[in-house]
């Protein structure tokens, strides 16, 4: 029998209830034996305070169960429960304590990373702000003359923006120009006809989508569009997006 989506199986729910009861009982016993406050009390130890927090959040979850309240944020605290096992292994507890003691020293490393990101972010904004929006557009005179409705206003490889053709203007020393746009293909055939040649040589309608006219040769105007690569996520238009792009380059991850 299948459980409804989002419903916890009864065995796992019973196991969760048993674990919570065990944690709560252990906390009560320690409080009675050690006392609650004080240097040697229950809350005087850092690990006991973690146990107290986990049990307290569990009580809050059970008290709100059945009400019209979202418990997703509260239930995320369950991931801290395995940390209780560290309190049972002395060597593991010493190792974790040592790692926590070194966290303040990692602040200098984070400050250095922030400084490097900040410097390279400023350089990226100064050099490439807005350049990733450059596309090869077709002149309005050509579009109005031939009434080309089946083509996009700018050149899009494979008809999508997943891998855009980013051109460089004449004043920039970029790698791609609008003259580098490849020829149009129709049925695996590269087209070489011009708009005027289509009517005179083939008798076909020049603005027909199946006519083998190399319309891509008219994408000769490089100017800024409205869309950056990857749905606007990759750009250097401001310092925030520059940090994101630098992080992706540094981590070699396309996130």
JSON list of C-alpha atoms in Angstrom, two decimals:
[
{"chain": "A", "resi": 1, "resn": "UNK", "atom": "CA", "xyz": [0.00, 0.00, 0.00]},
{"chain": "A", "resi": 2, "resn": "UNK", "atom": "CA", "xyz": [1.42, 3.33, -1.07]},
{"chain": "A", "resi": 3, "resn": "UNK", "atom": "CA", "xyz": [1.65, 6.21, 1.33]},
{"chain": "A", "resi": 4, "resn": "UNK", "atom": "CA", "xyz": [0.37, 9.64, 0.26]},
{"chain": "A", "resi": 5, "resn": "UNK", "atom": "CA", "xyz": [2.97, 12.06, -1.01]},
{"chain": "A", "resi": 6, "resn": "UNK", "atom": "CA", "xyz": [4.58, 13.93, 1.86]},
{"chain": "A", "resi": 7, "resn": "UNK", "atom": "CA", "xyz": [3.32, 11.43, 4.47]},
{"chain": "A", "resi": 8, "resn": "UNK", "atom": "CA", "xyz": [5.91, 9.86, 6.78]},
{"chain": "A", "resi": 9, "resn": "UNK", "atom": "CA", "xyz": [5.72, 6.04, 7.00]},
{"chain": "A", "resi": 10, "resn": "UNK", "atom": "CA", "xyz": [4.37, 4.78, 10.32]},
{"chain": "A", "resi": 11, "resn": "UNK", "atom": "CA", "xyz": [7.55, 2.84, 11.13]},
{"chain": "A", "resi": 12, "resn": "UNK", "atom": "CA", "xyz": [9.75, 5.92, 10.65]},
{"chain": "A", "resi": 13, "resn": "UNK", "atom": "CA", "xyz": [7.34, 8.07, 12.61]},
{"chain": "A", "resi": 14, "resn": "UNK", "atom": "CA", "xyz": [7.37, 5.59, 15.50]},
{"chain": "A", "resi": 15, "resn": "UNK", "atom": "CA", "xyz": [11.17, 5.46, 15.37]},
{"chain": "A", "resi": 16, "resn": "UNK", "atom": "CA", "xyz": [11.34, 9.27, 15.42]},
{"chain": "A", "resi": 17, "resn": "UNK", "atom": "CA", "xyz": [8.99, 9.40, 18.40]},
{"chain": "A", "resi": 18, "resn": "UNK", "atom": "CA", "xyz": [11.07, 6.83, 20.24]},
{"chain": "A", "resi": 19, "resn": "UNK", "atom": "CA", "xyz": [14.32, 8.69, 19.64]},
{"chain": "A", "resi": 20, "resn": "UNK", "atom": "CA", "xyz": [12.76, 11.95, 20.83]},
{"chain": "A", "resi": 21, "resn": "UNK", "atom": "CA", "xyz": [11.43, 10.26, 23.98]},
{"chain": "A", "resi": 22, "resn": "UNK", "atom": "CA", "xyz": [14.86, 8.81, 24.70]},
{"chain": "A", "resi": 23, "resn": "UNK", "atom": "CA", "xyz": [16.54, 12.22, 24.27]},
{"chain": "A", "resi": 24, "resn": "UNK", "atom": "CA", "xyz": [13.94, 13.94, 26.43]},
{"chain": "A", "resi": 25, "resn": "UNK", "atom": "CA", "xyz": [14.22, 11.30, 29.16]},
{"chain": "A", "resi": 26, "resn": "UNK", "atom": "CA", "xyz": [18.01, 11.55, 29.17]},
{"chain": "A", "resi": 27, "resn": "UNK", "atom": "CA", "xyz": [17.77, 15.34, 29.50]},
{"chain": "A", "resi": 28, "resn": "UNK", "atom": "CA", "xyz": [15.39, 15.10, 32.46]},
{"chain": "A", "resi": 29, "resn": "UNK", "atom": "CA", "xyz": [17.61, 12.57, 34.23]},
{"chain": "A", "resi": 30, "resn": "UNK", "atom": "CA", "xyz": [20.71, 14.75, 33.76]},
{"chain": "A", "resi": 31, "resn": "UNK", "atom": "CA", "xyz": [18.86, 17.82, 35.00]},
{"chain": "A", "resi": 32, "resn": "UNK", "atom": "CA", "xyz": [17.78, 16.00, 38.15]},
{"chain": "A", "resi": 33, "resn": "UNK", "atom": "CA", "xyz": [21.27, 14.60, 38.77]},
{"chain": "A", "resi": 34, "resn": "UNK", "atom": "CA", "xyz": [23.37, 17.67, 37.89]},
{"chain": "A", "resi": 35, "resn": "UNK", "atom": "CA", "xyz": [20.99, 20.53, 38.39]},
{"chain": "A", "resi": 36, "resn": "UNK", "atom": "CA", "xyz": [19.90, 22.93, 35.71]},
{"chain": "A", "resi": 37, "resn": "UNK", "atom": "CA", "xyz": [22.15, 25.96, 36.10]},
{"chain": "A", "resi": 38, "resn": "UNK", "atom": "CA", "xyz": [25.57, 26.56, 37.56]},
{"chain": "A", "resi": 39, "resn": "UNK", "atom": "CA", "xyz": [29.10, 25.79, 36.51]},
{"chain": "A", "resi": 40, "resn": "UNK", "atom": "CA", "xyz": [28.61, 22.04, 37.03]},
{"chain": "A", "resi": 41, "resn": "UNK", "atom": "CA", "xyz": [24.95, 22.10, 36.11]},
{"chain": "A", "resi": 42, "resn": "UNK", "atom": "CA", "xyz": [23.31, 20.66, 33.05]},
{"chain": "A", "resi": 43, "resn": "UNK", "atom": "CA", "xyz": [23.34, 23.90, 31.07]},
{"chain": "A", "resi": 44, "resn": "UNK", "atom": "CA", "xyz": [26.94, 24.61, 32.05]},
{"chain": "A", "resi": 45, "resn": "UNK", "atom": "CA", "xyz": [28.20, 22.24, 29.35]},
{"chain": "A", "resi": 46, "resn": "UNK", "atom": "CA", "xyz": [28.07, 23.28, 25.68]},
{"chain": "A", "resi": 47, "resn": "UNK", "atom": "CA", "xyz": [27.06, 19.83, 24.45]},
{"chain": "A", "resi": 48, "resn": "UNK", "atom": "CA", "xyz": [24.24, 19.67, 26.97]},
{"chain": "A", "resi": 49, "resn": "UNK", "atom": "CA", "xyz": [22.98, 23.03, 25.74]},
{"chain": "A", "resi": 50, "resn": "UNK", "atom": "CA", "xyz": [22.91, 21.55, 22.22]},
{"chain": "A", "resi": 51, "resn": "UNK", "atom": "CA", "xyz": [20.89, 18.59, 23.54]},
{"chain": "A", "resi": 52, "resn": "UNK", "atom": "CA", "xyz": [18.53, 20.97, 25.33]},
{"chain": "A", "resi": 53, "resn": "UNK", "atom": "CA", "xyz": [18.00, 22.98, 22.13]},
{"chain": "A", "resi": 54, "resn": "UNK", "atom": "CA", "xyz": [17.24, 19.86, 20.07]},
{"chain": "A", "resi": 55, "resn": "UNK", "atom": "CA", "xyz": [14.73, 18.58, 22.63]},
{"chain": "A", "resi": 56, "resn": "UNK", "atom": "CA", "xyz": [13.12, 22.02, 22.98]},
{"chain": "A", "resi": 57, "resn": "UNK", "atom": "CA", "xyz": [12.63, 22.29, 19.20]},
{"chain": "A", "resi": 58, "resn": "UNK", "atom": "CA", "xyz": [11.19, 18.77, 19.18]},
{"chain": "A", "resi": 59, "resn": "UNK", "atom": "CA", "xyz": [8.67, 19.76, 21.86]},
{"chain": "A", "resi": 60, "resn": "UNK", "atom": "CA", "xyz": [7.73, 22.79, 19.79]},
{"chain": "A", "resi": 61, "resn": "UNK", "atom": "CA", "xyz": [7.19, 20.56, 16.77]},
{"chain": "A", "resi": 62, "resn": "UNK", "atom": "CA", "xyz": [4.89, 18.20, 18.68]},
{"chain": "A", "resi": 63, "resn": "UNK", "atom": "CA", "xyz": [2.96, 21.09, 20.21]},
{"chain": "A", "resi": 64, "resn": "UNK", "atom": "CA", "xyz": [2.29, 22.65, 16.81]},
{"chain": "A", "resi": 65, "resn": "UNK", "atom": "CA", "xyz": [1.46, 19.37, 15.09]},
{"chain": "A", "resi": 66, "resn": "UNK", "atom": "CA", "xyz": [-2.15, 19.35, 13.93]},
{"chain": "A", "resi": 67, "resn": "UNK", "atom": "CA", "xyz": [-2.35, 23.12, 13.63]},
{"chain": "A", "resi": 68, "resn": "UNK", "atom": "CA", "xyz": [-2.31, 24.95, 10.33]},
{"chain": "A", "resi": 69, "resn": "UNK", "atom": "CA", "xyz": [1.38, 25.80, 10.69]},
{"chain": "A", "resi": 70, "resn": "UNK", "atom": "CA", "xyz": [4.28, 24.94, 8.38]},
{"chain": "A", "resi": 71, "resn": "UNK", "atom": "CA", "xyz": [6.80, 22.80, 10.27]},
{"chain": "A", "resi": 72, "resn": "UNK", "atom": "CA", "xyz": [9.43, 22.56, 7.52]},
{"chain": "A", "resi": 73, "resn": "UNK", "atom": "CA", "xyz": [11.81, 25.05, 9.14]},
{"chain": "A", "resi": 74, "resn": "UNK", "atom": "CA", "xyz": [11.42, 23.41, 12.56]},
{"chain": "A", "resi": 75, "resn": "UNK", "atom": "CA", "xyz": [12.03, 19.92, 11.21]},
{"chain": "A", "resi": 76, "resn": "UNK", "atom": "CA", "xyz": [15.34, 20.94, 9.69]},
{"chain": "A", "resi": 77, "resn": "UNK", "atom": "CA", "xyz": [16.75, 21.01, 13.23]},
{"chain": "A", "resi": 78, "resn": "UNK", "atom": "CA", "xyz": [16.60, 17.20, 13.14]},
{"chain": "A", "resi": 79, "resn": "UNK", "atom": "CA", "xyz": [19.87, 17.19, 11.21]},
{"chain": "A", "resi": 80, "resn": "UNK", "atom": "CA", "xyz": [21.58, 18.21, 14.49]},
{"chain": "A", "resi": 81, "resn": "UNK", "atom": "CA", "xyz": [20.60, 14.98, 16.19]},
{"chain": "A", "resi": 82, "resn": "UNK", "atom": "CA", "xyz": [23.61, 12.98, 14.89]},
{"chain": "A", "resi": 83, "resn": "UNK", "atom": "CA", "xyz": [25.84, 15.53, 16.64]},
{"chain": "A", "resi": 84, "resn": "UNK", "atom": "CA", "xyz": [24.68, 14.04, 19.92]},
{"chain": "A", "resi": 85, "resn": "UNK", "atom": "CA", "xyz": [26.68, 10.91, 19.12]},
{"chain": "A", "resi": 86, "resn": "UNK", "atom": "CA", "xyz": [29.84, 13.01, 19.24]},
{"chain": "A", "resi": 87, "resn": "UNK", "atom": "CA", "xyz": [29.26, 13.49, 22.96]},
{"chain": "A", "resi": 88, "resn": "UNK", "atom": "CA", "xyz": [29.56, 9.73, 23.41]},
{"chain": "A", "resi": 89, "resn": "UNK", "atom": "CA", "xyz": [32.98, 9.41, 21.68]},
{"chain": "A", "resi": 90, "resn": "UNK", "atom": "CA", "xyz": [35.68, 11.36, 23.60]},
{"chain": "A", "resi": 91, "resn": "UNK", "atom": "CA", "xyz": [38.21, 11.41, 20.75]},
{"chain": "A", "resi": 92, "resn": "UNK", "atom": "CA", "xyz": [35.59, 12.68, 18.29]},
{"chain": "A", "resi": 93, "resn": "UNK", "atom": "CA", "xyz": [34.50, 15.31, 20.80]},
{"chain": "A", "resi": 94, "resn": "UNK", "atom": "CA", "xyz": [38.09, 16.58, 21.15]},
{"chain": "A", "resi": 95, "resn": "UNK", "atom": "CA", "xyz": [38.45, 16.77, 17.36]},
{"chain": "A", "resi": 96, "resn": "UNK", "atom": "CA", "xyz": [35.21, 18.72, 16.89]},
{"chain": "A", "resi": 97, "resn": "UNK", "atom": "CA", "xyz": [36.11, 21.07, 19.73]},
{"chain": "A", "resi": 98, "resn": "UNK", "atom": "CA", "xyz": [39.48, 21.71, 18.10]},
{"chain": "A", "resi": 99, "resn": "UNK", "atom": "CA", "xyz": [37.81, 22.51, 14.78]},
{"chain": "A", "resi": 100, "resn": "UNK", "atom": "CA", "xyz": [35.43, 24.94, 16.46]},
{"chain": "A", "resi": 101, "resn": "UNK", "atom": "CA", "xyz": [38.35, 26.65, 18.20]},
{"chain": "A", "resi": 102, "resn": "UNK", "atom": "CA", "xyz": [40.06, 27.24, 14.83]},
{"chain": "A", "resi": 103, "resn": "UNK", "atom": "CA", "xyz": [37.02, 28.92, 13.28]},
{"chain": "A", "resi": 104, "resn": "UNK", "atom": "CA", "xyz": [38.02, 32.45, 14.41]},
{"chain": "A", "resi": 105, "resn": "UNK", "atom": "CA", "xyz": [41.37, 32.03, 12.67]},
{"chain": "A", "resi": 106, "resn": "UNK", "atom": "CA", "xyz": [39.56, 31.18, 9.45]},
{"chain": "A", "resi": 107, "resn": "UNK", "atom": "CA", "xyz": [38.13, 34.69, 9.47]},
{"chain": "A", "resi": 108, "resn": "UNK", "atom": "CA", "xyz": [41.42, 36.00, 8.06]},
{"chain": "A", "resi": 109, "resn": "UNK", "atom": "CA", "xyz": [41.16, 33.54, 5.18]},
{"chain": "A", "resi": 110, "resn": "UNK", "atom": "CA", "xyz": [37.58, 34.62, 4.45]},
{"chain": "A", "resi": 111, "resn": "UNK", "atom": "CA", "xyz": [38.63, 38.27, 4.58]},
{"chain": "A", "resi": 112, "resn": "UNK", "atom": "CA", "xyz": [41.40, 37.57, 2.05]},
{"chain": "A", "resi": 113, "resn": "UNK", "atom": "CA", "xyz": [38.95, 35.73, -0.26]},
{"chain": "A", "resi": 114, "resn": "UNK", "atom": "CA", "xyz": [36.50, 38.63, -0.01]},
{"chain": "A", "resi": 115, "resn": "UNK", "atom": "CA", "xyz": [39.28, 41.10, -0.85]},
{"chain": "A", "resi": 116, "resn": "UNK", "atom": "CA", "xyz": [40.33, 39.08, -3.92]},
{"chain": "A", "resi": 117, "resn": "UNK", "atom": "CA", "xyz": [36.71, 38.70, -5.07]},
{"chain": "A", "resi": 118, "resn": "UNK", "atom": "CA", "xyz": [36.14, 42.42, -4.57]},
{"chain": "A", "resi": 119, "resn": "UNK", "atom": "CA", "xyz": [39.21, 43.47, -6.59]},
{"chain": "A", "resi": 120, "resn": "UNK", "atom": "CA", "xyz": [38.52, 41.10, -9.49]},
{"chain": "A", "resi": 121, "resn": "UNK", "atom": "CA", "xyz": [34.82, 42.03, -9.38]},
{"chain": "A", "resi": 122, "resn": "UNK", "atom": "CA", "xyz": [35.68, 45.69, -9.88]},
{"chain": "A", "resi": 123, "resn": "UNK", "atom": "CA", "xyz": [38.02, 44.79, -12.74]},
{"chain": "A", "resi": 124, "resn": "UNK", "atom": "CA", "xyz": [35.30, 42.66, -14.36]},
{"chain": "A", "resi": 125, "resn": "UNK", "atom": "CA", "xyz": [32.71, 45.43, -14.10]},
{"chain": "A", "resi": 126, "resn": "UNK", "atom": "CA", "xyz": [35.10, 47.98, -15.59]},
{"chain": "A", "resi": 127, "resn": "UNK", "atom": "CA", "xyz": [36.10, 45.73, -18.50]},
{"chain": "A", "resi": 128, "resn": "UNK", "atom": "CA", "xyz": [32.99, 43.74, -19.36]},
{"chain": "A", "resi": 129, "resn": "UNK", "atom": "CA", "xyz": [29.93, 45.57, -18.00]},
{"chain": "A", "resi": 130, "resn": "UNK", "atom": "CA", "xyz": [27.18, 45.15, -20.61]},
{"chain": "A", "resi": 131, "resn": "UNK", "atom": "CA", "xyz": [29.40, 43.40, -23.17]},
{"chain": "A", "resi": 132, "resn": "UNK", "atom": "CA", "xyz": [27.82, 39.98, -22.66]},
{"chain": "A", "resi": 133, "resn": "UNK", "atom": "CA", "xyz": [24.53, 41.37, -23.97]},
{"chain": "A", "resi": 134, "resn": "UNK", "atom": "CA", "xyz": [25.99, 42.11, -27.40]},
{"chain": "A", "resi": 135, "resn": "UNK", "atom": "CA", "xyz": [24.17, 40.28, -30.19]},
{"chain": "A", "resi": 136, "resn": "UNK", "atom": "CA", "xyz": [24.16, 40.43, -33.98]},
{"chain": "A", "resi": 137, "resn": "UNK", "atom": "CA", "xyz": [20.93, 42.12, -35.03]},
{"chain": "A", "resi": 138, "resn": "UNK", "atom": "CA", "xyz": [19.35, 42.32, -38.45]},
{"chain": "A", "resi": 139, "resn": "UNK", "atom": "CA", "xyz": [18.84, 45.82, -39.82]},
{"chain": "A", "resi": 140, "resn": "UNK", "atom": "CA", "xyz": [15.29, 47.11, -39.63]},
{"chain": "A", "resi": 141, "resn": "UNK", "atom": "CA", "xyz": [15.42, 48.09, -43.30]},
{"chain": "A", "resi": 142, "resn": "UNK", "atom": "CA", "xyz": [16.01, 44.46, -44.28]},
{"chain": "A", "resi": 143, "resn": "UNK", "atom": "CA", "xyz": [13.21, 43.18, -42.06]},
{"chain": "A", "resi": 144, "resn": "UNK", "atom": "CA", "xyz": [10.75, 45.74, -43.40]},
{"chain": "A", "resi": 145, "resn": "UNK", "atom": "CA", "xyz": [11.77, 45.21, -47.02]},
{"chain": "A", "resi": 146, "resn": "UNK", "atom": "CA", "xyz": [11.29, 41.44, -47.07]},
{"chain": "A", "resi": 147, "resn": "UNK", "atom": "CA", "xyz": [8.79, 41.06, -44.19]},
{"chain": "A", "resi": 148, "resn": "UNK", "atom": "CA", "xyz": [10.84, 38.33, -42.53]},
{"chain": "A", "resi": 149, "resn": "UNK", "atom": "CA", "xyz": [8.61, 37.04, -39.73]},
{"chain": "A", "resi": 150, "resn": "UNK", "atom": "CA", "xyz": [10.07, 33.56, -39.22]},
{"chain": "A", "resi": 151, "resn": "UNK", "atom": "CA", "xyz": [13.48, 34.86, -38.07]},
{"chain": "A", "resi": 152, "resn": "UNK", "atom": "CA", "xyz": [14.47, 36.29, -34.75]},
{"chain": "A", "resi": 153, "resn": "UNK", "atom": "CA", "xyz": [15.56, 39.90, -34.48]},
{"chain": "A", "resi": 154, "resn": "UNK", "atom": "CA", "xyz": [19.10, 38.78, -33.55]},
{"chain": "A", "resi": 155, "resn": "UNK", "atom": "CA", "xyz": [21.15, 35.70, -34.38]},
{"chain": "A", "resi": 156, "resn": "UNK", "atom": "CA", "xyz": [20.47, 32.78, -32.04]},
{"chain": "A", "resi": 157, "resn": "UNK", "atom": "CA", "xyz": [22.43, 29.54, -32.64]},
{"chain": "A", "resi": 158, "resn": "UNK", "atom": "CA", "xyz": [20.03, 26.59, -32.83]},
{"chain": "A", "resi": 159, "resn": "UNK", "atom": "CA", "xyz": [17.19, 29.01, -32.11]},
{"chain": "A", "resi": 160, "resn": "UNK", "atom": "CA", "xyz": [17.94, 29.16, -28.38]},
{"chain": "A", "resi": 161, "resn": "UNK", "atom": "CA", "xyz": [19.89, 31.37, -25.97]},
{"chain": "A", "resi": 162, "resn": "UNK", "atom": "CA", "xyz": [21.64, 28.48, -24.19]},
{"chain": "A", "resi": 163, "resn": "UNK", "atom": "CA", "xyz": [24.91, 29.16, -26.04]},
{"chain": "A", "resi": 164, "resn": "UNK", "atom": "CA", "xyz": [24.57, 32.71, -27.37]},
{"chain": "A", "resi": 165, "resn": "UNK", "atom": "CA", "xyz": [26.66, 34.23, -30.12]},
{"chain": "A", "resi": 166, "resn": "UNK", "atom": "CA", "xyz": [28.25, 37.20, -28.33]},
{"chain": "A", "resi": 167, "resn": "UNK", "atom": "CA", "xyz": [29.70, 39.63, -30.84]},
{"chain": "A", "resi": 168, "resn": "UNK", "atom": "CA", "xyz": [32.24, 42.42, -30.44]},
{"chain": "A", "resi": 169, "resn": "UNK", "atom": "CA", "xyz": [31.80, 45.93, -31.73]},
{"chain": "A", "resi": 170, "resn": "UNK", "atom": "CA", "xyz": [34.29, 47.51, -34.09]},
{"chain": "A", "resi": 171, "resn": "UNK", "atom": "CA", "xyz": [35.95, 49.56, -31.35]},
{"chain": "A", "resi": 172, "resn": "UNK", "atom": "CA", "xyz": [36.53, 46.45, -29.20]},
{"chain": "A", "resi": 173, "resn": "UNK", "atom": "CA", "xyz": [39.20, 43.82, -29.68]},
{"chain": "A", "resi": 174, "resn": "UNK", "atom": "CA", "xyz": [36.88, 40.85, -29.34]},
{"chain": "A", "resi": 175, "resn": "UNK", "atom": "CA", "xyz": [37.13, 37.43, -30.90]},
{"chain": "A", "resi": 176, "resn": "UNK", "atom": "CA", "xyz": [33.76, 37.27, -32.72]},
{"chain": "A", "resi": 177, "resn": "UNK", "atom": "CA", "xyz": [32.34, 39.71, -35.23]},
{"chain": "A", "resi": 178, "resn": "UNK", "atom": "CA", "xyz": [28.97, 39.64, -36.93]},
{"chain": "A", "resi": 179, "resn": "UNK", "atom": "CA", "xyz": [30.82, 38.65, -40.10]},
{"chain": "A", "resi": 180, "resn": "UNK", "atom": "CA", "xyz": [31.68, 35.36, -38.33]},
{"chain": "A", "resi": 181, "resn": "UNK", "atom": "CA", "xyz": [28.03, 34.29, -38.11]},
{"chain": "A", "resi": 182, "resn": "UNK", "atom": "CA", "xyz": [27.82, 30.94, -39.97]},
{"chain": "A", "resi": 183, "resn": "UNK", "atom": "CA", "xyz": [25.67, 30.45, -43.01]},
{"chain": "A", "resi": 184, "resn": "UNK", "atom": "CA", "xyz": [22.06, 29.38, -42.66]},
{"chain": "A", "resi": 185, "resn": "UNK", "atom": "CA", "xyz": [21.25, 25.71, -43.14]},
{"chain": "A", "resi": 186, "resn": "UNK", "atom": "CA", "xyz": [18.10, 24.27, -44.66]},
{"chain": "A", "resi": 187, "resn": "UNK", "atom": "CA", "xyz": [17.73, 20.46, -44.73]},
{"chain": "A", "resi": 188, "resn": "UNK", "atom": "CA", "xyz": [21.44, 19.97, -44.00]},
{"chain": "A", "resi": 189, "resn": "UNK", "atom": "CA", "xyz": [22.38, 22.26, -46.87]},
{"chain": "A", "resi": 190, "resn": "UNK", "atom": "CA", "xyz": [24.30, 25.48, -46.40]},
{"chain": "A", "resi": 191, "resn": "UNK", "atom": "CA", "xyz": [22.56, 28.37, -48.08]},
{"chain": "A", "resi": 192, "resn": "UNK", "atom": "CA", "xyz": [24.44, 30.89, -50.17]},
{"chain": "A", "resi": 193, "resn": "UNK", "atom": "CA", "xyz": [21.72, 32.79, -52.03]},
{"chain": "A", "resi": 194, "resn": "UNK", "atom": "CA", "xyz": [20.94, 36.41, -51.40]},
{"chain": "A", "resi": 195, "resn": "UNK", "atom": "CA", "xyz": [17.44, 37.80, -51.06]},
{"chain": "A", "resi": 196, "resn": "UNK", "atom": "CA", "xyz": [17.48, 39.23, -54.59]},
{"chain": "A", "resi": 197, "resn": "UNK", "atom": "CA", "xyz": [18.88, 36.03, -56.12]},
{"chain": "A", "resi": 198, "resn": "UNK", "atom": "CA", "xyz": [16.04, 33.88, -54.77]},
{"chain": "A", "resi": 199, "resn": "UNK", "atom": "CA", "xyz": [13.35, 35.41, -56.98]},
{"chain": "A", "resi": 200, "resn": "UNK", "atom": "CA", "xyz": [15.44, 35.66, -60.13]},
{"chain": "A", "resi": 201, "resn": "UNK", "atom": "CA", "xyz": [17.24, 32.29, -60.04]},
{"chain": "A", "resi": 202, "resn": "UNK", "atom": "CA", "xyz": [14.87, 29.91, -58.28]},
{"chain": "A", "resi": 203, "resn": "UNK", "atom": "CA", "xyz": [11.51, 31.55, -58.66]},
{"chain": "A", "resi": 204, "resn": "UNK", "atom": "CA", "xyz": [10.81, 30.93, -54.98]},
{"chain": "A", "resi": 205, "resn": "UNK", "atom": "CA", "xyz": [9.42, 33.45, -52.59]},
{"chain": "A", "resi": 206, "resn": "UNK", "atom": "CA", "xyz": [12.33, 35.21, -50.92]},
{"chain": "A", "resi": 207, "resn": "UNK", "atom": "CA", "xyz": [10.76, 35.45, -47.48]},
{"chain": "A", "resi": 208, "resn": "UNK", "atom": "CA", "xyz": [9.67, 31.82, -47.33]},
{"chain": "A", "resi": 209, "resn": "UNK", "atom": "CA", "xyz": [11.15, 29.80, -44.46]},
{"chain": "A", "resi": 210, "resn": "UNK", "atom": "CA", "xyz": [12.13, 26.88, -46.72]},
{"chain": "A", "resi": 211, "resn": "UNK", "atom": "CA", "xyz": [13.85, 29.04, -49.32]},
{"chain": "A", "resi": 212, "resn": "UNK", "atom": "CA", "xyz": [17.61, 28.52, -49.11]},
{"chain": "A", "resi": 213, "resn": "UNK", "atom": "CA", "xyz": [18.48, 32.17, -48.65]},
{"chain": "A", "resi": 214, "resn": "UNK", "atom": "CA", "xyz": [21.35, 32.93, -46.34]},
{"chain": "A", "resi": 215, "resn": "UNK", "atom": "CA", "xyz": [19.43, 35.35, -44.16]},
{"chain": "A", "resi": 216, "resn": "UNK", "atom": "CA", "xyz": [22.15, 35.13, -41.51]},
{"chain": "A", "resi": 217, "resn": "UNK", "atom": "CA", "xyz": [24.40, 37.33, -43.63]},
{"chain": "A", "resi": 218, "resn": "UNK", "atom": "CA", "xyz": [22.08, 40.23, -42.79]},
{"chain": "A", "resi": 219, "resn": "UNK", "atom": "CA", "xyz": [22.79, 39.90, -39.06]},
{"chain": "A", "resi": 220, "resn": "UNK", "atom": "CA", "xyz": [25.51, 42.51, -39.39]},
{"chain": "A", "resi": 221, "resn": "UNK", "atom": "CA", "xyz": [24.65, 45.03, -36.69]},
{"chain": "A", "resi": 222, "resn": "UNK", "atom": "CA", "xyz": [26.37, 44.34, -33.36]},
{"chain": "A", "resi": 223, "resn": "UNK", "atom": "CA", "xyz": [24.68, 46.14, -30.48]},
{"chain": "A", "resi": 224, "resn": "UNK", "atom": "CA", "xyz": [23.55, 45.52, -26.92]},
{"chain": "A", "resi": 225, "resn": "UNK", "atom": "CA", "xyz": [20.43, 43.45, -26.40]},
{"chain": "A", "resi": 226, "resn": "UNK", "atom": "CA", "xyz": [18.39, 42.79, -23.29]},
{"chain": "A", "resi": 227, "resn": "UNK", "atom": "CA", "xyz": [19.43, 39.26, -22.28]},
{"chain": "A", "resi": 228, "resn": "UNK", "atom": "CA", "xyz": [22.66, 38.07, -20.65]},
{"chain": "A", "resi": 229, "resn": "UNK", "atom": "CA", "xyz": [23.86, 34.45, -21.00]},
{"chain": "A", "resi": 230, "resn": "UNK", "atom": "CA", "xyz": [22.15, 31.69, -19.01]},
{"chain": "A", "resi": 231, "resn": "UNK", "atom": "CA", "xyz": [18.91, 33.62, -18.52]},
{"chain": "A", "resi": 232, "resn": "UNK", "atom": "CA", "xyz": [20.73, 36.68, -17.23]},
{"chain": "A", "resi": 233, "resn": "UNK", "atom": "CA", "xyz": [22.71, 34.87, -14.52]},
{"chain": "A", "resi": 234, "resn": "UNK", "atom": "CA", "xyz": [26.16, 35.38, -16.08]},
{"chain": "A", "resi": 235, "resn": "UNK", "atom": "CA", "xyz": [27.22, 38.98, -16.51]},
{"chain": "A", "resi": 236, "resn": "UNK", "atom": "CA", "xyz": [29.44, 41.71, -15.14]},
{"chain": "A", "resi": 237, "resn": "UNK", "atom": "CA", "xyz": [26.83, 44.46, -15.11]},
{"chain": "A", "resi": 238, "resn": "UNK", "atom": "CA", "xyz": [27.24, 45.01, -11.36]},
{"chain": "A", "resi": 239, "resn": "UNK", "atom": "CA", "xyz": [29.52, 43.87, -8.55]},
{"chain": "A", "resi": 240, "resn": "UNK", "atom": "CA", "xyz": [27.05, 41.25, -7.28]},
{"chain": "A", "resi": 241, "resn": "UNK", "atom": "CA", "xyz": [26.80, 39.37, -10.59]},
{"chain": "A", "resi": 242, "resn": "UNK", "atom": "CA", "xyz": [30.55, 39.77, -11.02]},
{"chain": "A", "resi": 243, "resn": "UNK", "atom": "CA", "xyz": [31.13, 37.91, -7.74]},
{"chain": "A", "resi": 244, "resn": "UNK", "atom": "CA", "xyz": [28.83, 35.10, -8.93]},
{"chain": "A", "resi": 245, "resn": "UNK", "atom": "CA", "xyz": [30.72, 34.76, -12.21]},
{"chain": "A", "resi": 246, "resn": "UNK", "atom": "CA", "xyz": [34.09, 34.79, -10.42]},
{"chain": "A", "resi": 247, "resn": "UNK", "atom": "CA", "xyz": [32.90, 32.12, -7.98]},
{"chain": "A", "resi": 248, "resn": "UNK", "atom": "CA", "xyz": [31.84, 29.87, -10.87]},
{"chain": "A", "resi": 249, "resn": "UNK", "atom": "CA", "xyz": [35.22, 30.30, -12.55]},
{"chain": "A", "resi": 250, "resn": "UNK", "atom": "CA", "xyz": [37.05, 29.64, -9.27]},
{"chain": "A", "resi": 251, "resn": "UNK", "atom": "CA", "xyz": [35.03, 26.56, -8.34]},
{"chain": "A", "resi": 252, "resn": "UNK", "atom": "CA", "xyz": [34.80, 25.24, -11.93]},
{"chain": "A", "resi": 253, "resn": "UNK", "atom": "CA", "xyz": [31.11, 24.66, -11.32]},
{"chain": "A", "resi": 254, "resn": "UNK", "atom": "CA", "xyz": [28.24, 25.89, -13.48]},
{"chain": "A", "resi": 255, "resn": "UNK", "atom": "CA", "xyz": [25.79, 26.50, -10.62]}
]
